[in-house]
mmCIF file of C-alpha atoms and ligand atoms in Angstrom:
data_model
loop_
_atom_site.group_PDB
_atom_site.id
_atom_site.type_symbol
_atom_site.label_atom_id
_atom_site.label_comp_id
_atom_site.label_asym_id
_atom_site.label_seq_id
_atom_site.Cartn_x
_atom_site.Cartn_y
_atom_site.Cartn_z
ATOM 1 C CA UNK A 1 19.246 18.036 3.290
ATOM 2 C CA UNK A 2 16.817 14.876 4.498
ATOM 3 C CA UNK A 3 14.541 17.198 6.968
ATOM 4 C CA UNK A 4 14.332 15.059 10.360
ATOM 5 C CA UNK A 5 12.516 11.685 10.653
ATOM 6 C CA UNK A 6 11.660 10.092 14.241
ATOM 7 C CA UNK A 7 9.987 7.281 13.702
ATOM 8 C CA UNK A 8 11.728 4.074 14.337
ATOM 9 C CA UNK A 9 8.642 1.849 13.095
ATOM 10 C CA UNK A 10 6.447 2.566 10.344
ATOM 11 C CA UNK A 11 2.805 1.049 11.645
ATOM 12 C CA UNK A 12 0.371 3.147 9.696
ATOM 13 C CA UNK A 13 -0.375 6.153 7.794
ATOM 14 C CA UNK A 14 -2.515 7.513 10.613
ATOM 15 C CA UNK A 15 0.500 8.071 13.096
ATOM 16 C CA UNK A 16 2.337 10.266 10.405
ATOM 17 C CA UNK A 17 2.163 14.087 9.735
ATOM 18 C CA UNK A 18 2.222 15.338 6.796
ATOM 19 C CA UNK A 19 5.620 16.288 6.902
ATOM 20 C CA UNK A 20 6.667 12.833 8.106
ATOM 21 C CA UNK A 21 5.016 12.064 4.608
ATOM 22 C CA UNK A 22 6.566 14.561 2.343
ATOM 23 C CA UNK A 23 10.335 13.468 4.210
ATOM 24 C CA UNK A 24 9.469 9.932 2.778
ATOM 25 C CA UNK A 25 7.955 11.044 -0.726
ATOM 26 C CA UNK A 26 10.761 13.790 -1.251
ATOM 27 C CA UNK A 27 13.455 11.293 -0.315
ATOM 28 C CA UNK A 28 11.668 8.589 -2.329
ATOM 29 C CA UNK A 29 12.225 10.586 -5.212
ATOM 30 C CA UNK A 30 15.623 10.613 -5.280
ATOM 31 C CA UNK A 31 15.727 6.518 -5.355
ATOM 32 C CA UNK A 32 13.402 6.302 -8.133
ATOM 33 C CA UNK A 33 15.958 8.619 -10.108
ATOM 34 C CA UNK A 34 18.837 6.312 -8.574
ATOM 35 C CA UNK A 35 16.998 2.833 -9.386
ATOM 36 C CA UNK A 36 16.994 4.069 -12.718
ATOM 37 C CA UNK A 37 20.788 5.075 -12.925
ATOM 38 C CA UNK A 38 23.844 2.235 -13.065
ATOM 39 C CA UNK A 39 24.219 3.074 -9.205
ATOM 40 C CA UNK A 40 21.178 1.757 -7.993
ATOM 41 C CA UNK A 41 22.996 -0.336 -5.384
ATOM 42 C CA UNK A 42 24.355 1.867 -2.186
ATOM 43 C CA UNK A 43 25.996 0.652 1.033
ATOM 44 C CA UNK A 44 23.562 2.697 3.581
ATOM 45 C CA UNK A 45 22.134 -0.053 5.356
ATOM 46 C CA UNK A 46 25.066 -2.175 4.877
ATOM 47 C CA UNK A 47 25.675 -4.699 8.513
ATOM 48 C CA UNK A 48 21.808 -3.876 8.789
ATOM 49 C CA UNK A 49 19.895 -7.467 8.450
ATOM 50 C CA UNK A 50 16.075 -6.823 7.318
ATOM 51 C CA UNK A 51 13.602 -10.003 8.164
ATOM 52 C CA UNK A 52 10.658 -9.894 5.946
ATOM 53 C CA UNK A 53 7.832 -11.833 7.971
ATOM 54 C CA UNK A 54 5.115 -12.488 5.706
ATOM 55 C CA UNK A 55 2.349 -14.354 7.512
ATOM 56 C CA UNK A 56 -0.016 -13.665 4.537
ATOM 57 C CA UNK A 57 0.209 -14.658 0.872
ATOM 58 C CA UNK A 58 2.114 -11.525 -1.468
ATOM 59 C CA UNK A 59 4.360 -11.248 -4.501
ATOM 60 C CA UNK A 60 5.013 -7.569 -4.993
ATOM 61 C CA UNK A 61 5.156 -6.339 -1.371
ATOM 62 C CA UNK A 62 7.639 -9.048 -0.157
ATOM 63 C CA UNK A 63 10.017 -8.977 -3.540
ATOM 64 C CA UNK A 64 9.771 -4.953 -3.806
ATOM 65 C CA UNK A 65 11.107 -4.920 0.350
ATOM 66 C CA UNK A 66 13.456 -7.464 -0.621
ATOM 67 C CA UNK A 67 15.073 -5.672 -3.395
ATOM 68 C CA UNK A 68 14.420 -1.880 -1.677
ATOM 69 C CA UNK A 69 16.556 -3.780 1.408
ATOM 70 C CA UNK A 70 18.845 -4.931 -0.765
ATOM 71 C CA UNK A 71 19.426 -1.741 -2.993
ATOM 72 C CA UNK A 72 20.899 -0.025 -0.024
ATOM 73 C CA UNK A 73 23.086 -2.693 0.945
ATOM 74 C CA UNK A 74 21.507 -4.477 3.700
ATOM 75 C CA UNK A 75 21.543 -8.380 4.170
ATOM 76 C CA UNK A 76 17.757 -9.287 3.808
ATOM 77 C CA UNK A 77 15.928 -13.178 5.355
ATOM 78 C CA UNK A 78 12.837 -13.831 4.087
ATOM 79 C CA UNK A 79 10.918 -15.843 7.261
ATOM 80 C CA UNK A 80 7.980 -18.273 5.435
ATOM 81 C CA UNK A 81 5.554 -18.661 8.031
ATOM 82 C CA UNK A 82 3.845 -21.788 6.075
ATOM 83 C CA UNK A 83 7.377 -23.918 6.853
ATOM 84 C CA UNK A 84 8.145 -22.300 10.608
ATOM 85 C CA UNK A 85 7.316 -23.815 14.013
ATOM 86 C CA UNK A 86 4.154 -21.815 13.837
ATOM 87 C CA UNK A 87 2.560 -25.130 12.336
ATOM 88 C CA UNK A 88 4.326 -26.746 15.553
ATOM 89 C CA UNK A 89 2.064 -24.256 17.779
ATOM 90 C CA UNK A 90 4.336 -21.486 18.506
ATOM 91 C CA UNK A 91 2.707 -18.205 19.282
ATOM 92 C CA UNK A 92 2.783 -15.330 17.014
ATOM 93 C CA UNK A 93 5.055 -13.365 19.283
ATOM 94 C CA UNK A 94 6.956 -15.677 20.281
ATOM 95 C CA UNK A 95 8.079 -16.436 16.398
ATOM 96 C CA UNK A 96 8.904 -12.780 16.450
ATOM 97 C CA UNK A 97 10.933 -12.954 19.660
ATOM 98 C CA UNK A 98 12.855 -15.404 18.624
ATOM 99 C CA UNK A 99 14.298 -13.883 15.140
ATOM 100 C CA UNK A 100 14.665 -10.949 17.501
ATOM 101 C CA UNK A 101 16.696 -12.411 19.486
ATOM 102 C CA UNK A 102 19.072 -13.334 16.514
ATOM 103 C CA UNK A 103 20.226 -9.511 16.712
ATOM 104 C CA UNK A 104 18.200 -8.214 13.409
ATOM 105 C CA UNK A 105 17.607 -4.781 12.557
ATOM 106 C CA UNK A 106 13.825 -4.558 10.865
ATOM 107 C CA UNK A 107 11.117 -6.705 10.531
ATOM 108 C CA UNK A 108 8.380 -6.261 7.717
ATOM 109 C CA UNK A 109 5.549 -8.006 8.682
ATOM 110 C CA UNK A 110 2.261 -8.760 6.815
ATOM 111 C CA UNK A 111 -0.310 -10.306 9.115
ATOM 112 C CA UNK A 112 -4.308 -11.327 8.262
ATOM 113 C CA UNK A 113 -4.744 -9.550 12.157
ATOM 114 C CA UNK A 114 -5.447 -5.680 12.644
ATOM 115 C CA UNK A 115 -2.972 -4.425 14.295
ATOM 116 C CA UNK A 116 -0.247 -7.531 14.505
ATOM 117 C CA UNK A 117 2.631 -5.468 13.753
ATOM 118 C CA UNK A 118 1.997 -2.662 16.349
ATOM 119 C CA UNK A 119 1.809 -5.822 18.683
ATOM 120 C CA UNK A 120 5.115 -7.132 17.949
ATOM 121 C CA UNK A 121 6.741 -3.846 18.847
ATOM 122 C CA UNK A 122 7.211 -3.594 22.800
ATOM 123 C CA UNK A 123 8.487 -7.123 22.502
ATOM 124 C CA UNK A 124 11.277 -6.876 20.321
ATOM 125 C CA UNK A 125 14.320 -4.152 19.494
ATOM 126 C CA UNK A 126 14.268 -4.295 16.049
ATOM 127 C CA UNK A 127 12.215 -1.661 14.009
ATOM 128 C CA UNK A 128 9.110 -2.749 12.592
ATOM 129 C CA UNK A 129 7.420 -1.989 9.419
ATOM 130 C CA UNK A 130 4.139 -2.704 8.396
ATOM 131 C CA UNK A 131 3.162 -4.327 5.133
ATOM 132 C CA UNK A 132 0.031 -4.807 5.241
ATOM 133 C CA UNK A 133 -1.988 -6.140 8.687
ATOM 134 C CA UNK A 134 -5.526 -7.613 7.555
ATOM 135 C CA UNK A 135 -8.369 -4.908 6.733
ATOM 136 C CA UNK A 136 -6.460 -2.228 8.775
ATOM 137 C CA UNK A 137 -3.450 -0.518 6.887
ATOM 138 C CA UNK A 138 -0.886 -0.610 4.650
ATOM 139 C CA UNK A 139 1.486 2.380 4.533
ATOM 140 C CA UNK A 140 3.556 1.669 1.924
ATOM 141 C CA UNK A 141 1.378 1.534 -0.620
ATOM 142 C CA UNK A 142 -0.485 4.761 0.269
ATOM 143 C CA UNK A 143 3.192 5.947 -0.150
ATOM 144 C CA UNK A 144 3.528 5.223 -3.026
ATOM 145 C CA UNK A 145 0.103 5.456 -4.223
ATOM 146 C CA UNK A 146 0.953 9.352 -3.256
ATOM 147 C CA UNK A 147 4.555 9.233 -4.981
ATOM 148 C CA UNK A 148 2.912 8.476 -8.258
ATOM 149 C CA UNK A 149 -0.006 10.700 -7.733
ATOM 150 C CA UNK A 150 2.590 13.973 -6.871
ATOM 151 C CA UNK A 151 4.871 12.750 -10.208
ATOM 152 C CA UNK A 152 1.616 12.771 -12.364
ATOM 153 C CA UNK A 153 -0.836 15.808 -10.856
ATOM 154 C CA UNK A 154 2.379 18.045 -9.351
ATOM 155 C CA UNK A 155 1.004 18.394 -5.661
ATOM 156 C CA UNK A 156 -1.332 16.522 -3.212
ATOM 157 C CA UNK A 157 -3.391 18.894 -2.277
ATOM 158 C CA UNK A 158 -7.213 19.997 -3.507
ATOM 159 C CA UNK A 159 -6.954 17.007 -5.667
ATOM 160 C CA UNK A 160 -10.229 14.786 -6.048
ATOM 161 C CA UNK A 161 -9.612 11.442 -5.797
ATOM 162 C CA UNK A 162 -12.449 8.343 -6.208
ATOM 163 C CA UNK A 163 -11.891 4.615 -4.740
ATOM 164 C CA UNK A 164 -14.055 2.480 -5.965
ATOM 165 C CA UNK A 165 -14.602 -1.204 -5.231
ATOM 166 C CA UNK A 166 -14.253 -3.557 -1.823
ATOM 167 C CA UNK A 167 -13.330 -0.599 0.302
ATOM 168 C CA UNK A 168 -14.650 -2.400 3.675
ATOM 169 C CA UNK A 169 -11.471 -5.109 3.525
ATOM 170 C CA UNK A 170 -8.917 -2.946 2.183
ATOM 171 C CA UNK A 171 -5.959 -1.813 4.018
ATOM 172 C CA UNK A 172 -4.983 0.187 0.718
ATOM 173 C CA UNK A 173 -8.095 2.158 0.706
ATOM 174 C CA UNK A 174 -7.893 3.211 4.783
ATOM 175 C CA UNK A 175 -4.553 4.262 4.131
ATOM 176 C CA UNK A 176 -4.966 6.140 0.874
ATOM 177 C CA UNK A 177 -7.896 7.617 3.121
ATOM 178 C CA UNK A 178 -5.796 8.844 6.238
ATOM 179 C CA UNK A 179 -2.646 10.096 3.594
ATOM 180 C CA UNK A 180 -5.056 12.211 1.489
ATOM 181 C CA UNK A 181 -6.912 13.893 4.023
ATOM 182 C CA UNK A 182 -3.754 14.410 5.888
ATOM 183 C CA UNK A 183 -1.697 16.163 3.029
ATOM 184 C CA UNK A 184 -5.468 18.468 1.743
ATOM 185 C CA UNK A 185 -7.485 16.216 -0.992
ATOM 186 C CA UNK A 186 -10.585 14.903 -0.635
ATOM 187 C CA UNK A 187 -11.577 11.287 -1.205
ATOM 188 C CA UNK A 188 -14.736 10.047 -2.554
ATOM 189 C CA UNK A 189 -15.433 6.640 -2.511
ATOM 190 C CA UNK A 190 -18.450 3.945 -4.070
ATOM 191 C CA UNK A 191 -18.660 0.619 -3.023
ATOM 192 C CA UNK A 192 -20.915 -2.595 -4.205
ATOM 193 C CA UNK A 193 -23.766 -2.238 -0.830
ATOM 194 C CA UNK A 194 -22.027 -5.329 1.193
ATOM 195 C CA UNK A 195 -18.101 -3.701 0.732
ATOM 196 C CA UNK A 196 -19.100 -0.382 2.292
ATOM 197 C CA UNK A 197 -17.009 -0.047 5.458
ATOM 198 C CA UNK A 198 -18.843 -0.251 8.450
ATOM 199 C CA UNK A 199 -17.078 2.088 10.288
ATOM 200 C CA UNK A 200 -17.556 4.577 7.347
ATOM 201 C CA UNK A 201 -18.278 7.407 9.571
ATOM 202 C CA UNK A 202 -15.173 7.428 11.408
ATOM 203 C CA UNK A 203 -13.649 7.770 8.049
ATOM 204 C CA UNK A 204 -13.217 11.356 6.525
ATOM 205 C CA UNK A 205 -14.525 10.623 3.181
ATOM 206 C CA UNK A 206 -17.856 11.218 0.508
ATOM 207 C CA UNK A 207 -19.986 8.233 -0.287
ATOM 208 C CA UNK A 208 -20.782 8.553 -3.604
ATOM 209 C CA UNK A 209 -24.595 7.390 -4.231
ATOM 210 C CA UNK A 210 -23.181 6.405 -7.529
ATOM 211 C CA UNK A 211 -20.315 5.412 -9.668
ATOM 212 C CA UNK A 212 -20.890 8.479 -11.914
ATOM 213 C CA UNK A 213 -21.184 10.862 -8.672
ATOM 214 C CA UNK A 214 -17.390 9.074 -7.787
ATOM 215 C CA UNK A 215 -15.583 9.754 -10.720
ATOM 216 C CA UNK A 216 -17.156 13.047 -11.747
ATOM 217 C CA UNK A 217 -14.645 15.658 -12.172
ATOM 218 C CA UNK A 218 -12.105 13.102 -10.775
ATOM 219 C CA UNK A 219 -8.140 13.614 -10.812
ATOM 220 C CA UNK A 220 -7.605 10.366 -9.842
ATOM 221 C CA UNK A 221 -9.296 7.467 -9.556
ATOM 222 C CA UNK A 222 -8.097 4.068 -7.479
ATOM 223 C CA UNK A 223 -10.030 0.901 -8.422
ATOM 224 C CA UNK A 224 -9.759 -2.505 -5.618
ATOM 225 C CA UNK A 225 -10.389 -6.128 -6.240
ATOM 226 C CA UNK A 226 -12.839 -7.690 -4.237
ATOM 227 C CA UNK A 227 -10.777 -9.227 -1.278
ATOM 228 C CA UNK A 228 -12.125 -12.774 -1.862
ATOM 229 C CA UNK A 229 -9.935 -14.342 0.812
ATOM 230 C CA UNK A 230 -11.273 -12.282 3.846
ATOM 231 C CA UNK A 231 -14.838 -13.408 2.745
ATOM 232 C CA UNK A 232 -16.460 -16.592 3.677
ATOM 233 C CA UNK A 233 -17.631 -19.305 0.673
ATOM 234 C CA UNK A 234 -20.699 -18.131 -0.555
ATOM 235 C CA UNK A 235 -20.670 -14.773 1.503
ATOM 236 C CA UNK A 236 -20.732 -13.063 -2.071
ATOM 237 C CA UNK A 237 -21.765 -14.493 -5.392
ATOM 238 C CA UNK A 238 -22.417 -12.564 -8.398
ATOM 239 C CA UNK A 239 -20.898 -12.950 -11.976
ATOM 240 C CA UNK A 240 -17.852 -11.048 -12.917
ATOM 241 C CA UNK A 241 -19.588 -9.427 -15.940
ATOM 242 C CA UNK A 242 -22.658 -8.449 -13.686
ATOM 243 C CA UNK A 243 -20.251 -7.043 -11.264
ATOM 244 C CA UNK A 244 -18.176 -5.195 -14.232
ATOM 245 C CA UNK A 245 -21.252 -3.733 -15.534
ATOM 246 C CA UNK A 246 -22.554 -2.560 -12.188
ATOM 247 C CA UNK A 247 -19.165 -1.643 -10.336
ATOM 248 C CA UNK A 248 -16.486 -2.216 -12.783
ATOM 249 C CA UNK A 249 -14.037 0.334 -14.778
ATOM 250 C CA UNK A 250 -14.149 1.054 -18.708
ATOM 251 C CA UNK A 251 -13.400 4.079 -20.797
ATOM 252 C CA UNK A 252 -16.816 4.907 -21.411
ATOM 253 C CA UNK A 253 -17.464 5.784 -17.604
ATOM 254 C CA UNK A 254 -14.142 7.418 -16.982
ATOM 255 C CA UNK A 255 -15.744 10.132 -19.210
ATOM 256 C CA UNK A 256 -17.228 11.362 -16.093
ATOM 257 C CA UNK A 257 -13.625 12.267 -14.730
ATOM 258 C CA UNK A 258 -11.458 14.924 -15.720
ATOM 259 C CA UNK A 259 -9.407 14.515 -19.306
ATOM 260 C CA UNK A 260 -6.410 14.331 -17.328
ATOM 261 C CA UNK A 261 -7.580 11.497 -14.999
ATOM 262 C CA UNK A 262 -5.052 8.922 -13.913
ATOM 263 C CA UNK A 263 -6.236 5.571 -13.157
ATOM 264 C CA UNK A 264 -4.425 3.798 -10.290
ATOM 265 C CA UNK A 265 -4.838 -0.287 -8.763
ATOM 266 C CA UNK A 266 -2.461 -1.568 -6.414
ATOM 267 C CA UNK A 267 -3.003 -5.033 -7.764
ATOM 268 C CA UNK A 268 -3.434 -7.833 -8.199
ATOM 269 C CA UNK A 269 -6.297 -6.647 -10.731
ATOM 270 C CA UNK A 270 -8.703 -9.002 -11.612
ATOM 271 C CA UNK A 271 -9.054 -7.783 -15.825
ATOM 272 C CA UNK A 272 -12.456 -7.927 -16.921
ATOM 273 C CA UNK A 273 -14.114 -7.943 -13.381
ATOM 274 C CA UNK A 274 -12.912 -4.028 -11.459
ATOM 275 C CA UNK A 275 -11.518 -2.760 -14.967
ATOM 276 C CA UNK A 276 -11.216 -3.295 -18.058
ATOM 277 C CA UNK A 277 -8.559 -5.155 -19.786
ATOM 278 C CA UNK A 278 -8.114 -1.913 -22.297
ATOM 279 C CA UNK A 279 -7.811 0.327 -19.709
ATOM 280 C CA UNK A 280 -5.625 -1.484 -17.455
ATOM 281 C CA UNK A 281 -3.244 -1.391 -20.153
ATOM 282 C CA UNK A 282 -3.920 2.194 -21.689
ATOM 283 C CA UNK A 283 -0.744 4.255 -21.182
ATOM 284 C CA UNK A 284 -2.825 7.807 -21.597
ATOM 285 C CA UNK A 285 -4.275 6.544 -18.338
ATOM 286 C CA UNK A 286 -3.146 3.957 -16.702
ATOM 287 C CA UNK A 287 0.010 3.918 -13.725
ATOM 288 C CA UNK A 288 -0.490 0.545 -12.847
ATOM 289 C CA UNK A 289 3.352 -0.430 -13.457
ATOM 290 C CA UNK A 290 4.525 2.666 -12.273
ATOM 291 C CA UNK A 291 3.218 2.443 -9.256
ATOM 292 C CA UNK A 292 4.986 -0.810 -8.667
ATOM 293 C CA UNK A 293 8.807 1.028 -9.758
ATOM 294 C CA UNK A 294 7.784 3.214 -7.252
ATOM 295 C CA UNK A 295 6.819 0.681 -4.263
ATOM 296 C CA UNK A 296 10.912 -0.402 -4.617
ATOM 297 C CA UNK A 297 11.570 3.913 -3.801
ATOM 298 C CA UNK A 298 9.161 3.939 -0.864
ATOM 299 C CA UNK A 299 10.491 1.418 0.797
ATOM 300 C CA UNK A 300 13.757 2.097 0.531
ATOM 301 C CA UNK A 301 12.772 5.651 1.837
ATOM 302 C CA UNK A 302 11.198 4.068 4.512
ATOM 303 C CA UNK A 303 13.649 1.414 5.686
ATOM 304 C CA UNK A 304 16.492 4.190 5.061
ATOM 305 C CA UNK A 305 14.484 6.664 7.256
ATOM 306 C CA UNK A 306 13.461 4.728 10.238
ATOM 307 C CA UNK A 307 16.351 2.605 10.368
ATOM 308 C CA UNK A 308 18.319 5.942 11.040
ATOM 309 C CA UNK A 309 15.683 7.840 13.130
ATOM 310 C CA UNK A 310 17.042 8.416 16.628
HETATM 311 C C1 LIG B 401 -2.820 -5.093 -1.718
HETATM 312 C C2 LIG B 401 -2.837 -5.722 -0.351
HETATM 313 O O1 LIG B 401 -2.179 -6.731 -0.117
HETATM 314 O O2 LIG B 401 -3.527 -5.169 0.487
HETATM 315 N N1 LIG B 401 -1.876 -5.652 -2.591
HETATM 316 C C3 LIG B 401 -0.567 -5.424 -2.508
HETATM 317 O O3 LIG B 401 -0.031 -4.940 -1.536
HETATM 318 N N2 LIG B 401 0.113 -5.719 -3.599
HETATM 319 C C4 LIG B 401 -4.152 -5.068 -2.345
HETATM 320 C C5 LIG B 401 -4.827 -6.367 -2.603
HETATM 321 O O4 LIG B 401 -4.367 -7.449 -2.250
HETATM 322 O O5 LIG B 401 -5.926 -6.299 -3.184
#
């Protein structure tokens, strides 16, 4: 039996509990068993229309909502903001009112703003799920960052896990943060001097002085590409094989982590620059590609969920 879910938007990590979480991850589970059976397409959401509003560039996120929506039977728009009367000066919200207004069920909205889809929200009926709004969070791939952790390590809790990279603009790394705390591991994390979060006090996590000091005695360890487009030209210049050497990913500095260390990314990976192009592809290791099969579950957990919460 699905244990109760009341959420009717998904906006964060933060405003889950941790059994809010395990309702997703637990019911998550059973898609990734039925995306891998003949039956992977249900009629659960079917009459439901999803509108994927993707205000920011993104491959995975918008195809794996488009085919999680679609698995379970639901009629799915995708909304390109580059072609829409936002070029003609239309507001934001009004965009949003407007496909709302066409009777839809959910909206899954990327936006470069903090906090744009929790905007949208008292403005429209729909349900609204968050795919990623600018440095702030992205939900769904904590979820499933946490699906593939659970598979590999067995539980989520007392686990050691290191993120390493451009933590201060990533929306992964706040809500890998808030979903790790919440459900009992710790989180260490090393960033290059200028990608160390400003607000890394408010954030319930170890700075690692080091590299080394991140991955030692890892479980897991999460590696981020610099997010180039939230910097400014120039703002950051140094080569990608000074930066590999200095902040980068190979085997010989995994040694520092536990044998059993999984390596995680939620792409796109730049190979060569945050890890190595051996690793990356090293199945003793490596859950890059897993991670994506799972995205598809977790979403369709999460559009199955809060499309039927009361
Ligand atoms: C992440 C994102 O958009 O925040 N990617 C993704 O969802 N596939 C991470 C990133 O872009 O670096």
């Amino acid at each position: 039996m699905t244990k109760k879910f009341s959420h009717r938007h998904l906006l964060g990590i933060e405003p889950l509990s941790a059994d809010d979480i395990e309702t997703i991850l637990d019911l998550a589970g059973k898609y990734v068993k039925q995306n891998r059976s003949s039956q992977r397409f249900i009629n659960k959401l079917n009459g439901k229309t999803v509108v994927n509003t993707f205000f920011e560039t993104s491959t995975r996120t918008r195809t794996s909502f488009e085919i999680a929506a679609k698995r379970l039977g639901a009629e799915v728009i995708n909304f390109n903001a580059n072609v829409s009367s936002i070029s003609k000066g239309e507001t934001f919200l009004d965009t949003m009112r407007v496909i709302d207004a066409m009777q839809v069920d959910a909206f899954v909205i990327r936006h470069q703003e903090n906090g744009a889809p929790g905007m949208v929200v008292p403005h429209v009926q729909a349900s609204v799920l968050n795919a990623g709004d600018g440095s702030h969070e992205h939900p769904t791939q904590a979820l499933l960052d946490a699906l593939t952790i659970r598979k590999h390590k067995k539980r989520l809790d007392g686990l050691k896990v290191a993120i390493c990279g451009d933590i201060e603009h990533s929306r992964v790394a706040r809500s890998d943060v808030f979903l790790l705390n919440k459900l009992g591991s710790s989180v260490r994390i090393f960033a290059p001097p200028m990608f160390m979060p400003r607000d890394v006090k408010q954030l319930d996590v170890e700075v690692a002085p080091a590299m080394t000091d991140a991955l030692d005695g890892a479980d897991v360890v999460i590696m981020l590409r610099i997010q180039n487009e939230r910097l400014s030209a120039g703002e950051f210049s140094m080569a990608p094989a000074e930066y590999h050497k200095l902040y980068g990913l190979d085997h010989a500095k995994l040694k520092a982590a536990r044998p059993d260390v999984v390596v995680m990314h939620p792409l796109p990976m730049n190979r060569g620059v945050e890890i190595t192009d051996a690793l990356a592809d090293d199945p003793k290791y490596s859950l890059v590609f897993e991670q994506i099969e799972h995205g598809v579950a977790v979403r369709m957990a999460c559009l199955d969920l809060v499309l039927g919460a009361d």
